[in-house]
Structure formats: structure tokens, C-alpha cells
Short mmCIF file of C-alpha atoms and ligand atoms in Angstrom, two decimals:
data_model
loop_
_atom_site.label_atom_id
_atom_site.label_comp_id
_atom_site.label_asym_id
_atom_site.label_seq_id
_atom_site.Cartn_x
_atom_site.Cartn_y
_atom_site.Cartn_z
CA MET A 1 98.17 29.42 -18.66
CA LYS A 2 98.29 29.02 -14.89
CA HIS A 3 100.04 26.12 -13.16
CA TYR A 4 98.17 24.91 -10.06
CA VAL A 5 100.10 22.67 -7.66
CA ILE A 6 98.23 20.70 -5.00
CA VAL A 7 100.03 18.91 -2.19
CA GLY A 8 97.93 16.01 -0.93
CA ASN A 9 95.51 13.67 -2.65
CA GLY A 10 92.67 13.38 -0.14
CA VAL A 11 89.14 14.70 -0.41
CA ALA A 12 90.25 18.35 -0.01
CA ALA A 13 92.62 17.97 -2.98
CA ILE A 14 89.87 16.37 -5.09
CA GLY A 15 87.46 19.20 -4.16
CA ALA A 16 90.13 21.65 -5.29
CA VAL A 17 90.55 19.98 -8.69
CA GLU A 18 86.79 20.20 -9.19
CA GLY A 19 86.71 23.82 -8.01
CA ILE A 20 89.57 24.79 -10.34
CA ARG A 21 87.94 23.13 -13.34
CA GLU A 22 84.63 24.94 -12.72
CA HIS A 23 86.45 28.19 -13.52
CA ASP A 24 89.53 27.25 -15.49
CA PRO A 25 89.30 24.40 -18.00
CA GLU A 26 92.77 25.09 -19.40
CA GLY A 27 95.27 25.57 -16.58
CA ARG A 28 97.80 22.86 -15.72
CA ILE A 29 97.23 20.95 -12.49
CA THR A 30 99.90 18.92 -10.73
CA LEU A 31 98.87 16.89 -7.73
CA ILE A 32 101.63 15.56 -5.48
CA SER A 33 101.05 13.00 -2.77
CA GLU A 34 103.21 11.04 -0.40
CA GLU A 35 100.82 8.08 -0.47
CA ALA A 36 101.41 5.44 -3.11
CA VAL A 37 97.77 5.09 -4.18
CA PRO A 38 95.24 7.36 -5.92
CA THR A 39 92.55 9.00 -3.74
CA TYR A 40 90.30 6.83 -1.60
CA GLY A 41 87.49 7.15 0.92
CA ARG A 42 89.51 7.43 4.09
CA PRO A 43 86.50 6.79 6.35
CA LEU A 44 86.02 3.44 4.60
CA ILE A 45 89.25 1.83 5.74
CA SER A 46 87.55 0.19 8.77
CA TYR A 47 85.11 -1.60 6.45
CA TYR A 48 88.08 -2.70 4.34
CA LEU A 49 89.84 -3.97 7.46
CA ALA A 50 86.73 -5.95 8.38
CA ASP A 51 86.50 -7.43 4.83
CA LYS A 52 83.11 -5.76 4.38
CA ILE A 53 84.29 -4.01 1.23
CA LYS A 54 86.96 -4.85 -1.30
CA LEU A 55 89.94 -2.72 -2.32
CA ASP A 56 88.26 -1.81 -5.61
CA THR A 57 85.37 -0.08 -3.80
CA LEU A 58 87.70 2.22 -1.83
CA PRO A 59 88.59 4.79 -4.52
CA TYR A 60 86.80 8.10 -4.00
CA ARG A 61 87.33 9.04 -7.65
CA ASP A 62 88.44 6.57 -10.31
CA GLU A 63 91.75 6.93 -12.16
CA LYS A 64 89.86 8.31 -15.16
CA PHE A 65 89.09 11.38 -13.03
CA TYR A 66 92.75 12.49 -13.23
CA ASN A 67 92.83 12.13 -17.04
CA ASP A 68 89.46 13.74 -17.54
CA ASN A 69 90.59 16.76 -15.54
CA GLY A 70 94.05 16.98 -17.06
CA VAL A 71 95.76 16.32 -13.71
CA LYS A 72 99.39 15.23 -13.59
CA LEU A 73 99.60 12.89 -10.62
CA ARG A 74 102.88 12.35 -8.76
CA LEU A 75 102.44 9.63 -6.18
CA SER A 76 104.93 8.44 -3.54
CA SER A 77 106.43 11.93 -3.57
CA ARG A 78 106.93 13.85 -0.38
CA VAL A 79 107.13 17.64 -0.55
CA VAL A 80 109.82 18.85 1.84
CA SER A 81 109.69 22.62 1.47
CA VAL A 82 107.77 25.58 0.07
CA ASP A 83 109.37 28.76 -1.14
CA PRO A 84 106.57 31.35 -1.43
CA LYS A 85 108.94 34.10 -2.66
CA GLU A 86 110.31 32.03 -5.54
CA LYS A 87 106.96 30.26 -5.95
CA HIS A 88 108.23 26.73 -6.03
CA ILE A 89 108.18 23.61 -3.89
CA THR A 90 110.92 21.02 -3.40
CA LEU A 91 110.37 17.27 -3.28
CA MET A 92 112.24 14.68 -1.23
CA ASN A 93 114.14 13.53 -4.33
CA GLY A 94 115.43 17.08 -4.87
CA ASP A 95 113.12 18.02 -7.77
CA THR A 96 111.61 21.50 -7.65
CA VAL A 97 108.18 22.30 -9.07
CA ALA A 98 107.22 25.87 -9.87
CA TYR A 99 103.66 27.06 -9.27
CA ASP A 100 101.42 30.02 -9.88
CA GLU A 101 98.92 28.94 -7.20
CA LEU A 102 99.69 26.37 -4.50
CA LEU A 103 97.26 24.44 -2.30
CA LEU A 104 98.43 22.69 0.88
CA ALA A 105 95.88 19.93 1.47
CA THR A 106 98.21 17.82 3.60
CA GLY A 107 95.74 16.50 6.21
CA GLY A 108 97.05 15.27 9.53
CA THR A 109 99.27 12.68 11.18
CA PRO A 110 98.28 10.50 14.14
CA LYS A 111 99.61 11.82 17.45
CA GLN A 112 102.06 9.55 19.26
CA PRO A 113 101.57 10.13 22.97
CA PRO A 114 104.72 9.71 25.09
CA ILE A 115 103.81 6.25 26.42
CA SER A 116 106.55 3.88 27.49
CA GLY A 117 106.73 0.93 25.08
CA ILE A 118 104.95 2.70 22.20
CA GLU A 119 107.95 2.27 19.86
CA GLY A 120 108.37 -1.12 18.27
CA GLU A 121 106.44 -3.97 16.73
CA GLY A 122 102.79 -4.63 17.47
CA VAL A 123 101.75 -0.95 17.79
CA TYR A 124 99.76 0.54 14.93
CA ASN A 125 97.93 3.67 13.79
CA PHE A 126 94.76 3.74 11.72
CA THR A 127 94.45 6.66 9.36
CA THR A 128 95.70 5.44 5.98
CA LEU A 129 95.18 2.59 3.60
CA ALA A 130 98.75 1.48 4.35
CA HIS A 131 97.83 1.28 8.05
CA ALA A 132 94.77 -0.79 7.20
CA GLU A 133 96.86 -3.09 5.00
CA ALA A 134 99.39 -3.57 7.82
CA LEU A 135 96.56 -4.49 10.23
CA LYS A 136 94.93 -6.77 7.65
CA ASP A 137 98.22 -8.70 7.52
CA VAL A 138 97.94 -9.56 11.23
CA ILE A 139 94.22 -9.50 11.98
CA ASP A 140 93.79 -13.26 11.55
CA THR A 141 96.70 -14.03 13.84
CA VAL A 142 95.61 -11.98 16.89
CA ASP A 143 93.01 -12.74 19.56
CA ARG A 144 93.01 -9.50 21.52
CA VAL A 145 93.50 -5.87 20.55
CA ALA A 146 93.69 -2.79 22.76
CA VAL A 147 92.65 0.50 21.16
CA ILE A 148 93.88 3.66 22.86
CA GLY A 149 91.62 6.64 22.09
CA ALA A 150 88.01 7.80 22.24
CA GLY A 151 87.32 9.56 18.97
CA LEU A 152 85.81 8.38 15.72
CA ILE A 153 89.03 6.86 14.39
CA ALA A 154 89.45 4.79 17.59
CA LEU A 155 85.89 3.56 17.42
CA LYS A 156 86.09 2.77 13.72
CA ALA A 157 89.28 0.75 14.25
CA ALA A 158 87.61 -1.06 17.17
CA GLU A 159 84.59 -1.86 15.06
CA GLY A 160 86.77 -3.23 12.24
CA PHE A 161 88.40 -5.67 14.65
CA ALA A 162 85.20 -6.63 16.47
CA GLU A 163 83.55 -7.44 13.14
CA LYS A 164 86.34 -9.95 12.53
CA GLY A 165 85.74 -11.65 15.87
CA VAL A 166 88.77 -10.17 17.63
CA ASP A 167 88.37 -9.37 21.34
CA VAL A 168 88.53 -5.55 21.58
CA THR A 169 89.11 -3.28 24.59
CA VAL A 170 88.98 0.47 24.04
CA ILE A 171 90.98 2.44 26.59
CA VAL A 172 89.58 5.95 26.97
CA ARG A 173 91.20 8.70 28.98
CA SER A 174 88.00 10.68 29.59
CA ARG A 175 84.84 9.61 27.74
CA LEU A 176 83.77 8.63 24.22
CA MET A 177 83.39 11.17 21.40
CA ARG A 178 83.49 14.16 23.77
CA THR A 179 84.15 16.69 20.99
CA TYR A 180 80.79 16.00 19.39
CA PHE A 181 78.56 14.27 21.94
CA ASP A 182 77.49 14.79 25.54
CA GLU A 183 77.66 12.23 28.35
CA THR A 184 74.21 10.76 27.69
CA SER A 185 75.01 10.17 24.03
CA GLY A 186 78.38 8.67 24.98
CA GLU A 187 76.68 6.28 27.38
CA LEU A 188 74.16 5.14 24.75
CA ILE A 189 76.93 4.57 22.19
CA THR A 190 79.02 2.70 24.79
CA ARG A 191 76.10 0.47 25.83
CA HIS A 192 75.28 -0.30 22.21
CA LEU A 193 78.88 -1.21 21.39
CA GLU A 194 79.19 -3.30 24.58
CA LYS A 195 76.09 -5.21 23.48
CA ASN A 196 78.06 -5.97 20.32
CA GLY A 197 80.95 -7.41 22.25
CA MET A 198 83.42 -4.53 22.72
CA ARG A 199 84.80 -3.61 26.14
CA PHE A 200 85.48 -0.07 27.35
CA LEU A 201 87.79 1.17 30.04
CA GLN A 202 86.77 4.79 30.46
CA GLY A 203 88.47 7.44 32.58
CA ALA A 204 91.64 5.31 32.43
CA VAL A 205 95.14 6.73 32.05
CA THR A 206 97.48 4.59 29.89
CA GLU A 207 100.76 4.17 31.72
CA ALA A 208 102.73 1.81 29.46
CA ILE A 209 102.56 -0.66 26.64
CA VAL A 210 104.07 -3.77 28.21
CA ARG A 211 106.24 -6.09 26.15
CA ASP A 212 107.57 -9.60 26.68
CA GLY A 213 111.25 -10.61 26.55
CA GLY A 214 111.11 -10.95 22.78
CA GLY A 215 109.74 -7.43 22.30
CA GLY A 216 106.16 -8.57 21.47
CA VAL A 217 103.18 -6.78 22.99
CA LYS A 218 101.71 -8.33 26.17
CA GLY A 219 99.18 -5.64 26.92
CA VAL A 220 98.54 -2.13 28.19
CA LYS A 221 99.06 -1.00 31.78
CA THR A 222 96.54 1.62 32.91
CA ASP A 223 95.76 3.18 36.26
CA LYS A 224 92.56 1.11 36.20
CA GLY A 225 94.20 -2.22 35.58
CA PHE A 226 96.03 -4.27 32.96
CA VAL A 227 94.51 -4.93 29.54
CA GLU A 228 95.89 -8.03 27.86
CA ALA A 229 96.49 -7.54 24.15
CA ASP A 230 98.45 -9.04 21.26
CA ILE A 231 98.56 -5.71 19.42
CA VAL A 232 97.72 -2.08 20.22
CA VAL A 233 96.13 0.55 17.95
CA VAL A 234 96.95 4.11 18.99
CA ALA A 235 94.25 6.55 17.93
CA ALA A 236 94.87 9.45 20.25
CA GLY A 237 94.04 12.28 17.86
CA VAL A 238 95.50 13.72 14.68
CA ALA A 239 97.90 16.68 14.37
CA PRO A 240 97.61 18.90 11.25
CA ASN A 241 100.58 18.51 8.86
CA MET A 242 101.41 22.20 8.89
CA SER A 243 105.19 22.17 9.10
CA LEU A 244 105.60 22.99 5.36
CA ALA A 245 103.65 26.21 5.97
CA ALA A 246 105.23 27.06 9.31
CA GLU A 247 108.76 26.61 7.94
CA ALA A 248 107.89 28.87 4.97
CA GLY A 249 106.83 31.65 7.37
CA ILE A 250 103.12 31.20 6.65
CA THR A 251 100.83 32.03 9.59
CA THR A 252 99.73 28.96 11.58
CA GLY A 253 97.74 28.42 14.76
CA GLU A 254 96.13 25.07 15.48
CA GLY A 255 96.37 24.52 11.73
CA ILE A 256 97.32 26.65 8.70
CA ARG A 257 95.30 29.86 9.15
CA VAL A 258 93.13 30.71 6.10
CA ASP A 259 90.80 33.57 5.30
CA ASP A 260 87.27 33.21 3.87
CA PHE A 261 88.79 32.52 0.43
CA MET A 262 90.93 29.70 1.87
CA ARG A 263 94.01 31.83 1.23
CA THR A 264 96.89 31.71 3.73
CA SER A 265 99.00 34.69 4.78
CA GLU A 266 100.81 34.25 1.42
CA GLU A 267 98.90 35.66 -1.57
CA THR A 268 99.33 32.57 -3.82
CA VAL A 269 99.28 29.80 -1.19
CA TYR A 270 95.99 28.25 -0.07
CA ALA A 271 95.14 25.54 2.49
CA ALA A 272 92.11 23.30 2.93
CA GLY A 273 90.86 20.26 4.82
CA ASP A 274 92.18 18.71 8.03
CA VAL A 275 95.27 20.95 7.91
CA ALA A 276 93.41 24.27 7.68
CA GLU A 277 92.28 26.53 10.48
CA ALA A 278 89.20 28.25 9.03
CA ARG A 279 86.35 30.38 10.37
CA ASP A 280 83.53 28.57 12.14
CA LEU A 281 80.06 29.45 10.91
CA LEU A 282 78.51 29.66 14.38
CA THR A 283 81.23 31.04 16.61
CA GLY A 284 83.27 33.07 14.08
CA GLU A 285 86.38 31.57 15.70
CA TYR A 286 89.21 30.08 13.66
CA THR A 287 89.40 26.35 14.18
CA VAL A 288 90.39 23.02 12.60
CA ARG A 289 87.38 20.82 11.81
CA PRO A 290 88.84 17.50 10.69
CA ILE A 291 85.79 16.02 9.01
CA TRP A 292 85.10 14.83 5.50
CA PRO A 293 82.37 17.31 4.37
CA ASN A 294 84.39 20.32 5.59
CA ALA A 295 87.50 19.05 3.82
CA TYR A 296 85.71 18.67 0.49
CA THR A 297 83.95 22.05 0.67
CA GLN A 298 87.07 23.91 1.75
CA GLY A 299 89.03 22.24 -1.05
CA ARG A 300 86.41 23.20 -3.58
CA TYR A 301 86.39 26.85 -2.47
CA ALA A 302 90.18 26.90 -2.45
CA GLY A 303 90.20 25.58 -6.01
CA MET A 304 87.57 28.08 -7.24
CA ASN A 305 89.47 30.98 -5.67
CA MET A 306 92.87 29.82 -6.96
CA ALA A 307 91.21 30.01 -10.38
CA GLY A 308 90.08 33.56 -9.66
CA ALA A 309 86.41 33.03 -8.71
CA ASN A 310 86.67 35.33 -5.66
CA GLN A 311 83.94 33.44 -3.79
CA PRO A 312 83.98 33.45 0.00
CA TYR A 313 83.37 30.24 1.91
CA SER A 314 80.44 30.60 4.28
CA GLY A 315 82.35 28.95 7.16
CA GLY A 316 82.71 25.48 8.58
CA LEU A 317 80.18 23.85 10.83
CA SER A 318 81.00 21.30 13.48
CA MET A 319 79.34 18.12 12.24
CA ASN A 320 79.62 14.43 12.85
CA SER A 321 77.57 11.62 11.41
CA ILE A 322 78.55 8.02 12.05
CA THR A 323 76.75 4.73 12.37
CA TYR A 324 78.21 2.35 14.94
CA TYR A 325 77.11 -1.21 14.44
CA GLY A 326 73.76 -0.04 13.06
CA LEU A 327 73.26 2.77 15.63
CA PRO A 328 73.14 6.05 13.69
CA THR A 329 74.43 9.19 15.39
CA VAL A 330 74.55 12.83 14.30
CA SER A 331 75.89 15.95 15.96
CA VAL A 332 75.73 19.37 14.31
CA GLY A 333 76.77 22.77 15.64
CA LYS A 334 77.18 23.66 19.30
CA THR A 335 77.38 20.85 21.84
CA VAL A 336 78.34 22.81 24.94
CA GLU A 337 75.72 24.14 27.33
CA GLU A 338 77.09 27.67 27.75
CA PRO A 339 75.31 30.53 29.53
CA GLY A 340 72.55 31.91 27.28
CA VAL A 341 71.95 28.55 25.63
CA SER A 342 68.69 26.72 26.42
CA VAL A 343 68.65 22.94 26.17
CA HIS A 344 65.81 20.49 25.42
CA THR A 345 66.26 16.73 25.52
CA HIS A 346 64.26 13.62 24.81
CA LEU A 347 65.61 10.21 25.89
CA ASP A 348 64.26 6.69 25.37
CA GLU A 349 67.00 4.52 26.86
CA GLU A 350 65.38 1.22 25.94
CA ALA A 351 65.06 2.13 22.26
CA PHE A 352 68.51 3.82 22.18
CA ILE A 353 66.89 7.08 21.05
CA TYR A 354 68.17 10.47 22.20
CA ARG A 355 67.56 13.99 20.94
CA LYS A 356 69.16 17.13 22.30
CA LEU A 357 68.52 20.60 20.95
CA LEU A 358 70.42 23.74 21.91
CA PHE A 359 68.94 27.19 21.26
CA THR A 360 70.30 30.70 21.65
CA GLU A 361 67.09 32.66 22.23
CA ASP A 362 64.91 31.75 19.23
CA ILE A 363 67.62 30.26 17.02
CA LEU A 364 68.67 26.58 16.88
CA VAL A 365 72.47 26.41 17.34
CA GLY A 366 73.07 22.71 17.93
CA VAL A 367 71.53 19.28 17.68
CA MET A 368 72.54 15.76 18.79
CA LEU A 369 70.58 12.77 17.53
CA ILE A 370 71.10 9.12 18.48
CA GLY A 371 69.05 6.27 17.05
CA ASP A 372 66.60 8.31 14.99
CA ILE A 373 68.39 10.68 12.62
CA ASP A 374 65.74 11.08 9.90
CA ALA A 375 65.29 14.79 10.62
CA ALA A 376 69.04 15.61 10.74
CA GLY A 377 69.02 17.39 7.39
CA PHE A 378 66.14 19.67 8.37
CA TYR A 379 67.71 20.50 11.75
CA THR A 380 70.96 21.34 9.95
CA SER A 381 69.16 23.75 7.65
CA PHE A 382 67.85 25.67 10.69
CA ILE A 383 71.33 25.85 12.25
CA LYS A 384 73.16 26.80 9.06
CA ASN A 385 70.74 29.57 8.17
CA ALA A 386 70.16 30.77 11.74
CA PHE A 387 66.41 30.91 11.10
CA LYS A 388 64.44 32.68 13.86
CA LEU A 389 61.59 30.58 15.26
CA ASP A 390 58.38 31.52 16.99
CA ASP A 391 57.17 29.52 20.03
CA ASP A 392 55.18 27.02 17.97
CA GLY A 393 58.09 26.50 15.62
CA MET A 394 60.50 25.92 18.48
CA GLN A 395 58.06 23.45 20.01
CA LEU A 396 57.85 21.46 16.76
CA LEU A 397 61.64 21.24 16.59
CA ILE A 398 61.78 20.15 20.23
CA GLU A 399 59.20 17.45 19.54
CA GLY A 400 61.32 16.10 16.68
CA GLU A 401 59.35 17.61 13.81
CA PRO A 402 61.51 20.24 12.11
CA SER A 403 59.28 20.63 9.08
CA PRO A 404 60.40 22.77 6.09
CA SER A 405 57.06 24.56 6.42
CA LEU A 406 58.86 26.49 9.18
CA TRP A 407 61.43 27.88 6.74
CA PRO A 408 61.05 31.61 5.96
CA ASP A 409 59.18 32.36 2.70
CA GLU A 410 62.24 34.13 1.20
CA TYR A 411 64.32 30.98 1.72
CA ILE A 412 61.73 28.74 0.09
CA GLU A 413 61.47 31.14 -2.86
CA ALA A 414 65.24 31.24 -3.28
CA MET A 415 65.31 27.41 -3.20
CA MET A 416 62.60 27.26 -5.89
CA ASN A 417 64.46 29.70 -8.12
CA ASN A 418 67.82 28.01 -7.46
CA PRO A 419 67.12 24.33 -6.90
C1 FAD B 1 89.34 5.68 10.01
C2 FAD B 1 88.74 7.06 9.74
C3 FAD B 1 87.39 7.22 9.74
C4 FAD B 1 86.83 8.47 9.50
N1 FAD B 1 85.46 8.58 9.49
C5 FAD B 1 84.89 9.78 9.24
C6 FAD B 1 83.49 9.94 9.22
O1 FAD B 1 82.76 8.98 9.48
N2 FAD B 1 82.97 11.17 8.93
C7 FAD B 1 83.77 12.25 8.68
O2 FAD B 1 83.27 13.34 8.41
N3 FAD B 1 85.13 12.14 8.68
C8 FAD B 1 85.70 10.95 8.95
N4 FAD B 1 87.06 10.85 8.98
C9 FAD B 1 87.89 12.05 8.74
C10 FAD B 1 88.06 12.30 7.23
O3 FAD B 1 88.52 11.15 6.63
C11 FAD B 1 89.06 13.48 7.05
O4 FAD B 1 88.46 14.64 7.59
C12 FAD B 1 89.38 13.73 5.58
O5 FAD B 1 89.85 12.56 4.96
C13 FAD B 1 90.44 14.84 5.45
O6 FAD B 1 90.77 15.01 4.11
P1 FAD B 1 92.06 15.90 3.66
O7 FAD B 1 92.01 15.88 2.17
O8 FAD B 1 92.06 17.18 4.39
O9 FAD B 1 93.32 15.15 4.22
P2 FAD B 1 93.83 13.65 3.99
O10 FAD B 1 92.76 12.76 3.48
O11 FAD B 1 94.53 13.27 5.26
O12 FAD B 1 94.89 13.79 2.81
C14 FAD B 1 96.13 14.43 3.00
C15 FAD B 1 97.12 13.82 2.02
O13 FAD B 1 98.30 14.65 1.99
C16 FAD B 1 99.42 13.82 1.93
N5 FAD B 1 100.57 14.58 2.44
C17 FAD B 1 100.77 15.10 3.67
N6 FAD B 1 101.95 15.74 3.75
C18 FAD B 1 102.51 15.64 2.52
C19 FAD B 1 103.76 16.07 1.97
N7 FAD B 1 104.63 16.79 2.69
N8 FAD B 1 104.01 15.77 0.70
C20 FAD B 1 103.14 15.04 -0.07
N9 FAD B 1 101.94 14.60 0.39
C21 FAD B 1 101.66 14.88 1.69
C22 FAD B 1 99.06 12.66 2.83
O14 FAD B 1 99.89 11.53 2.60
C23 FAD B 1 97.59 12.42 2.42
O15 FAD B 1 97.50 11.57 1.33
C24 FAD B 1 87.65 9.60 9.21
C25 FAD B 1 89.06 9.42 9.20
C26 FAD B 1 89.58 8.17 9.45
C27 FAD B 1 91.09 8.01 9.41
#
């Protein structure tokens, strides 16, 4: 009987348990996590901070899940090393755990930029339930918060505070959500959030977190002026937790490099989720895509392959879908207007509606939607499957009508036979 060991307890780890059990109902599974709580919906912590949901709605799988799947759960346990030759890992408390197949699903850690004053009280991160709990403890005692960062975690933290009536200023070095959205989208999102009371300082370099004589936060000094704040949330990106792999001699790049089976450079060690550097479906390049659907799917494939399924993962796709204060946004695939890519846009500034399509010749390779996202699923199907389109088909997509009647017959037949 195989012993599967999974480090991490996020969505990638859960996907792996489900993938293993699809192919191996008997093997032992041990899941080891540094966090003190069972798995939860990480993207939900801003709603928890804002009191929009209760703690009992956060779990992503209930505790019964672990029993039902025969998983031995070791919480509050940090793994400090991996020995791929001896096939065991070592925990902080000195225990060693032997494995037949190991998955590193260790996610990422918030980056701490070298800003003067960043160390000390009043400065927070926002990626874990413990971070949300720490902020919940102070949220009712603060009037002003400064958020440093421009990505989805920064905006989600800002939204959590704004919902609670706290005065929020987001300090952005370049512009909002630049990994997934273009300037026009960023402007629409900014305007919408400003309408809801948040302030933005874009193109501003943070120079220091300024403290008073007692060490408390007074505000943030930027090259565009001083932002008064009682506390600061630093959300300046997340770095993959890949040191366990790197120190064990496993190949790493931006993250832990994996092949199409989610296997690392070591035969019996796999990686998945925010820590993994996997092949991108569109570009073929190896990259880290730190988003929820990728983490689950990669985890699931890792689990299936650890259990011997030998099934390649079709590749990750850059994707982002978030609703900011009721404004839905979606970005899938390419966002950059490179040579050879044709671009078609539709903008209704008053209605906060924007649509941008990117084509390489007759194939849709990217889409951005703001305001009206009803057709997002259909657009994604065209990107994922690289369906070729004739002129009429392209026109329908450009006009916002990506009907499934444009799918190739073979695809529709395969869907009917394999619903
Ligand atoms: C506030 C917020 C909002 C988000 N919103 C969205 C969204 O709207 N859409 C979207 O697609 N994505 C969103 N994301 C990103 C998404 O949550 C992540 O992509 C996903 O959770 C990654 O899952 P994972 O399993 O790879 O890693 P994680 O969920 O980070 O889990 C890794 C686990 O490994 C543990 N660990 C690490 N090192 C060790 C060690 N040495 N020993 C033991 N345990 C260890 C960690 O403690 C952690 O529990 C959001 C993230 C945040 C923080």
C-alpha cells in the first residue's frame, strides 16, 4: 500500500486528495500543514474581514472530508526539509515522515519590500485566515488604512476595509491589476471603486512607513505625497514557497518546475498550485499562475499521477475573475498586444462595460470583459480549444455573441458523447 504525503492544505492539496482517491482508494494519505485550521476558501477572507460571511462558511471542504478520504491531518506542523534520496521529510519538531509519493503544495508567502518602517506593529499582510483574524481584531479601532499593492489581494483587502466604513487609500506603484487587465480596464475598475469611496494613488513610489515616537503607524510617505494611516496592509505580491525543493536539489525557476504530469525533477516528488511553475496552454512557456482554478486542477492531476494514472495536464491558462463592489471582471488568456495579434474593443464608459478580444490570425487567444461577463464561459472555450473561426464567426465574437453554434461539429459530438 502506497503512502502519499502532501505538504500544504490549500486547494491544490485538496485537489490532490481527490485525484489520488479517483485511482487509489486504499493508499495512506498524510496531509501536513503549517496553518492551524483545516482547509478554507482563501479568496473569501476579505468577506470574512468585512463580516459579510461567518467563520463557519469559510471551510472549502468540511472536516468529514478528511475522514471520508482516509486522510491523516497534521496541522500546525511545519516541514523543514525533504530528502528525496531517502524518501522522507522532516518536521520542525524533529519527526520524520517517510513517503512513497510526495506532493509539495506549499503556496506562497507575501513579499516584504525593503521599505523603511515596514517592521513593527501596525503593518499587516493579507493572505491567510490568521492575517484576517489579526485585522479583524483592530478593524473597529482604526479610521484610516493604507494598502500598498495593486493586485487582487490588495484590492480585496481594500474592499474588506471599505465595506466596514474605514477610509482606504491604495498606493499603487504602476497601475491596477496590470498582470491581467489593460489600462482601460484598470481605469474603469478604479473609477468604480472610487465611486464606492476608496482612494487611489497610482504611479506612486512608497518611500517609508512613518511612525510616531511610540512606534505606532502615522502614515506612508510616497513620492506623490503623504498618506495618513493608522495601519498599513502590504500586498506587494506573493513569492512561491519553493525553498524545500530548492534545498533538496529539485529544479526550480520562478517556482518549482513541473512536467505535464506535475512531477518535479525528482521521480517521486510532485508540485502543484501557487508554488509550481507549469506549462502555459497558450504560450508553452513555464510559468507560475497563482490562481484558484489552476491550483485545484494542478493538484488533481498531481494526485492522479501520484496514484499512477499517467494523465498529462493540458496546461494552465492565465485567468482572472473577480467582482469588485458589484462590478464583475474577467480576463482569460493573452492580455498583451504583441506583433501578430489583432485587437478589437468595445467600450461604454457610462455603463462601465468594456470588451477586448485578442486574435492571432483566426484564433481567439485572449479576452477581457468588464461589466458584462455573461459570455465569459463561451469565450474561454474558444481560447482553450484554439478553434479556428471564419470571418462571420470572428465578427460574432467581436460583437459579444460567442455562440456555441460556432463550435466545430467534432467538438459538439464529443461533448454529447462525454457530457
Ligand atoms: C485575499 C485573496 C483573494 C484571492 N482571490 C482570488 C480570486 O478571486 N480568484 C482566484 O483565482 N484566486 C484568488 N486568490 C488566489 C488563490 O487563493 C490561490 O491561488 C490559491 O489559494 C492557491 O492554493 P494553493 O493550494 O496552491 O496554496 P495555498 O492555499 O497558499 O496553501 C499552501 C499551504 O501550504 C502551507 N505550507 C507552506 N509551507 C509549508 C511548510 N514548509 N510546511 C507545512 N505547510 C506549509 C501553507 O501554510 C498553506 O496552508 C486569492 C488569494 C488571496 C490571499
